[in-house]
Short mmCIF file of C-alpha atoms in Angstrom, two decimals:
data_model
loop_
_atom_site.label_atom_id
_atom_site.label_comp_id
_atom_site.label_asym_id
_atom_site.label_seq_id
_atom_site.Cartn_x
_atom_site.Cartn_y
_atom_site.Cartn_z
CA UNK A 1 222.70 211.25 145.56
CA UNK A 2 221.62 207.65 146.20
CA UNK A 3 221.79 204.98 143.52
CA UNK A 4 218.01 205.06 143.02
CA UNK A 5 217.94 208.86 142.84
CA UNK A 6 220.82 208.85 140.36
CA UNK A 7 219.02 206.29 138.18
CA UNK A 8 215.81 208.32 138.23
CA UNK A 9 217.70 211.50 137.35
CA UNK A 10 219.46 209.80 134.45
CA UNK A 11 216.15 208.43 133.18
CA UNK A 12 214.73 211.97 133.35
CA UNK A 13 217.68 213.34 131.40
CA UNK A 14 217.38 210.59 128.77
CA UNK A 15 213.68 211.38 128.32
CA UNK A 16 214.51 215.08 128.02
CA UNK A 17 217.20 214.37 125.45
CA UNK A 18 214.81 212.31 123.37
CA UNK A 19 212.15 215.05 123.51
CA UNK A 20 214.73 217.58 122.29
CA UNK A 21 215.71 215.30 119.42
CA UNK A 22 212.08 214.68 118.42
CA UNK A 23 211.56 218.46 118.41
CA UNK A 24 214.73 218.86 116.34
CA UNK A 25 213.56 216.31 113.79
CA UNK A 26 210.08 217.82 113.49
CA UNK A 27 211.32 221.39 113.14
CA UNK A 28 214.01 220.51 110.63
CA UNK A 29 211.68 218.53 108.38
CA UNK A 30 209.46 221.60 108.00
CA UNK A 31 212.42 224.00 107.82
CA UNK A 32 214.25 221.91 105.23
CA UNK A 33 211.27 221.55 102.91
CA UNK A 34 210.47 225.28 103.04
CA UNK A 35 214.12 226.36 102.67
CA UNK A 36 214.92 224.08 99.73
CA UNK A 37 211.69 225.02 97.95
CA UNK A 38 212.32 228.74 98.47
CA UNK A 39 216.01 228.33 97.57
CA UNK A 40 215.25 226.59 94.29
CA UNK A 41 212.63 229.22 93.42
CA UNK A 42 215.08 232.07 94.14
CA UNK A 43 218.21 230.35 92.81
CA UNK A 44 219.85 230.90 96.22
CA UNK A 45 222.78 228.58 97.11
CA UNK A 46 222.80 229.91 100.66
CA UNK A 47 219.14 229.06 101.16
CA UNK A 48 219.50 225.67 99.47
CA UNK A 49 222.52 224.94 101.66
CA UNK A 50 220.49 226.01 104.68
CA UNK A 51 217.78 223.54 103.67
CA UNK A 52 220.29 220.73 103.18
CA UNK A 53 221.68 221.50 106.64
CA UNK A 54 218.17 220.97 107.98
CA UNK A 55 218.10 217.56 106.28
CA UNK A 56 221.45 216.63 107.86
CA UNK A 57 220.19 217.83 111.23
CA UNK A 58 217.09 215.66 110.80
CA UNK A 59 219.16 212.54 110.17
CA UNK A 60 221.45 213.42 113.07
CA UNK A 61 218.41 213.78 115.33
CA UNK A 62 217.16 210.34 114.32
CA UNK A 63 220.59 208.86 115.11
CA UNK A 64 220.55 210.49 118.56
CA UNK A 65 217.07 209.14 119.27
CA UNK A 66 218.52 205.71 118.45
CA UNK A 67 221.44 206.23 120.83
CA UNK A 68 219.38 207.61 123.74
CA UNK A 69 216.72 204.98 123.22
CA UNK A 70 219.32 202.21 123.46
CA UNK A 71 220.27 203.31 126.95
CA UNK A 72 216.68 203.98 128.00
CA UNK A 73 215.82 200.38 127.05
CA UNK A 74 218.53 199.13 129.39
CA UNK A 75 221.06 198.11 126.75
CA UNK A 76 224.39 197.03 128.27
CA UNK A 77 227.00 199.77 128.79
CA UNK A 78 229.34 198.27 126.17
CA UNK A 79 226.61 198.28 123.54
CA UNK A 80 225.61 201.87 124.42
CA UNK A 81 229.24 202.93 124.04
CA UNK A 82 229.38 201.35 120.57
CA UNK A 83 226.20 203.18 119.60
CA UNK A 84 227.67 206.37 121.09
CA UNK A 85 230.79 206.15 118.92
CA UNK A 86 228.81 205.38 115.79
CA UNK A 87 226.41 208.28 116.43
CA UNK A 88 229.26 210.71 117.06
CA UNK A 89 231.06 209.66 113.87
CA UNK A 90 227.88 209.89 111.84
CA UNK A 91 227.42 213.48 113.03
CA UNK A 92 230.98 214.23 111.91
CA UNK A 93 230.39 212.74 108.46
CA UNK A 94 227.17 214.77 108.15
CA UNK A 95 229.15 217.96 108.82
CA UNK A 96 231.68 217.20 106.08
CA UNK A 97 229.05 216.20 103.51
CA UNK A 98 227.17 219.43 104.14
CA UNK A 99 230.36 221.50 103.85
CA UNK A 100 231.20 219.92 100.49
CA UNK A 101 227.72 220.48 99.09
CA UNK A 102 227.52 224.12 100.18
CA UNK A 103 230.98 224.84 98.77
CA UNK A 104 230.16 223.39 95.35
CA UNK A 105 226.88 225.30 95.10
CA UNK A 106 228.38 228.61 96.22
CA UNK A 107 231.44 228.43 93.97
CA UNK A 108 229.28 227.50 91.00
CA UNK A 109 227.08 230.55 91.59
CA UNK A 110 230.06 232.87 91.88
CA UNK A 111 231.78 231.50 88.76
CA UNK A 112 228.67 231.69 86.60
CA UNK A 113 227.60 235.03 88.14
CA UNK A 114 224.09 233.65 88.42
CA UNK A 115 222.22 236.29 90.45
CA UNK A 116 219.84 234.86 93.06
CA UNK A 117 216.43 236.49 93.38
CA UNK A 118 215.22 237.94 96.66
CA UNK A 119 213.40 235.55 99.00
CA UNK A 120 211.05 237.04 101.62
CA UNK A 121 210.10 233.50 102.67
CA UNK A 122 213.78 232.68 103.25
CA UNK A 123 214.30 235.84 105.29
CA UNK A 124 211.38 235.07 107.61
CA UNK A 125 212.37 231.40 107.90
CA UNK A 126 215.99 232.08 108.82
CA UNK A 127 214.98 234.79 111.30
CA UNK A 128 212.70 232.34 113.14
CA UNK A 129 215.36 229.62 112.94
CA UNK A 130 217.88 231.85 114.72
CA UNK A 131 215.75 231.77 117.87
CA UNK A 132 214.75 228.10 117.63
CA UNK A 133 218.25 226.74 116.91
CA UNK A 134 219.92 228.76 119.66
CA UNK A 135 217.47 227.44 122.25
CA UNK A 136 217.76 223.84 121.04
CA UNK A 137 221.57 223.96 120.97
CA UNK A 138 221.76 225.22 124.55
CA UNK A 139 219.29 222.66 125.86
CA UNK A 140 220.99 219.74 124.06
CA UNK A 141 224.44 220.77 125.20
CA UNK A 142 223.41 220.99 128.86
CA UNK A 143 221.59 217.66 128.67
CA UNK A 144 224.49 215.99 126.84
CA UNK A 145 227.01 217.21 129.42
CA UNK A 146 224.79 215.98 132.27
CA UNK A 147 224.56 212.56 130.59
CA UNK A 148 228.26 212.62 129.63
CA UNK A 149 227.15 211.82 126.08
CA UNK A 150 229.74 212.88 123.50
CA UNK A 151 227.27 212.18 120.70
CA UNK A 152 224.60 214.48 122.15
CA UNK A 153 227.17 217.22 122.80
CA UNK A 154 228.40 216.84 119.19
CA UNK A 155 224.80 217.09 117.99
CA UNK A 156 224.37 220.24 120.07
CA UNK A 157 227.38 221.70 118.25
CA UNK A 158 225.75 220.81 114.95
CA UNK A 159 222.57 222.57 116.05
CA UNK A 160 224.66 225.61 116.99
CA UNK A 161 226.28 225.44 113.55
CA UNK A 162 222.74 225.49 112.13
CA UNK A 163 222.08 228.62 114.21
CA UNK A 164 225.24 230.22 112.85
CA UNK A 165 224.24 229.21 109.34
CA UNK A 166 220.86 230.85 109.95
CA UNK A 167 222.60 234.12 110.86
CA UNK A 168 224.93 233.98 107.87
CA UNK A 169 222.13 232.98 105.49
CA UNK A 170 219.87 235.75 106.74
CA UNK A 171 222.69 238.27 106.28
CA UNK A 172 223.29 237.16 102.70
CA UNK A 173 219.59 237.14 101.83
CA UNK A 174 219.06 240.57 103.37
CA UNK A 175 222.03 242.15 101.57
CA UNK A 176 220.82 240.69 98.29
CA UNK A 177 217.23 241.85 98.82
CA UNK A 178 217.97 245.32 100.21
CA UNK A 179 221.16 246.36 98.39
CA UNK A 180 221.18 244.11 95.35
CA UNK A 181 224.49 242.53 96.40
CA UNK A 182 223.85 239.20 94.67
CA UNK A 183 227.31 237.90 95.50
CA UNK A 184 226.54 238.19 99.23
CA UNK A 185 224.35 235.11 98.94
CA UNK A 186 227.03 232.64 97.75
CA UNK A 187 229.67 234.31 99.94
CA UNK A 188 227.38 233.77 102.92
CA UNK A 189 227.12 230.12 101.92
CA UNK A 190 230.92 229.79 101.85
CA UNK A 191 231.40 231.53 105.20
CA UNK A 192 229.94 228.60 107.11
CA UNK A 193 232.08 225.85 105.55
CA UNK A 194 235.14 226.42 107.74
CA UNK A 195 233.07 225.90 110.87
CA UNK A 196 231.39 222.84 109.40
CA UNK A 197 234.70 221.22 108.47
CA UNK A 198 236.20 221.97 111.89
CA UNK A 199 233.25 220.49 113.75
CA UNK A 200 233.15 217.49 111.43
CA UNK A 201 236.81 216.69 112.01
CA UNK A 202 236.39 217.13 115.76
CA UNK A 203 233.39 214.80 115.89
CA UNK A 204 235.20 212.15 113.82
CA UNK A 205 238.65 212.24 115.42
CA UNK A 206 238.50 214.57 118.39
CA UNK A 207 238.04 211.80 120.93
CA UNK A 208 240.04 208.64 121.43
CA UNK A 209 238.12 205.41 121.57
CA UNK A 210 239.88 204.39 124.77
#
């Protein structure tokens, strides 16, 4: 591939990455508002945690737009690398903050035996999110690998974690609604925290700065 062709291909990939992040931000704003509202109404820590994850994903998407936009505007390689490291670390911090919040909410619900109500809205929302998040995660990962962007690949992992959280949240909500297993909701919320912590640590310290 010639230098001009390579530059055009990279510009295409950057534009694609930014479109994916704009879509991520737009979807997660709607998803987060609906999930948190439905979670508060039902007293569901899993659904509230799911909504907070959407908020973290929104902020992460904004950070990635910043990073991709820096390169698209022709910022020097050294400056792009600095933005890259900051974006990757911010994604890692977002993982850990989310894990802490979900853990506190879930443990509190289990200790107080506060039984969440069923949430049909939450069930529909998480079912749709399963499809949307899986597609977004795959597209962002492929684009990030093509760009050799650690930050975009880390963000793709966060989107996949959001997909996994959708599956776990849906399972907890369904068990609570269908079988009356109220404890399934906070247990579902706790099940995701190990993955969140692992991905957060990897994004923060998994790569050397050299």
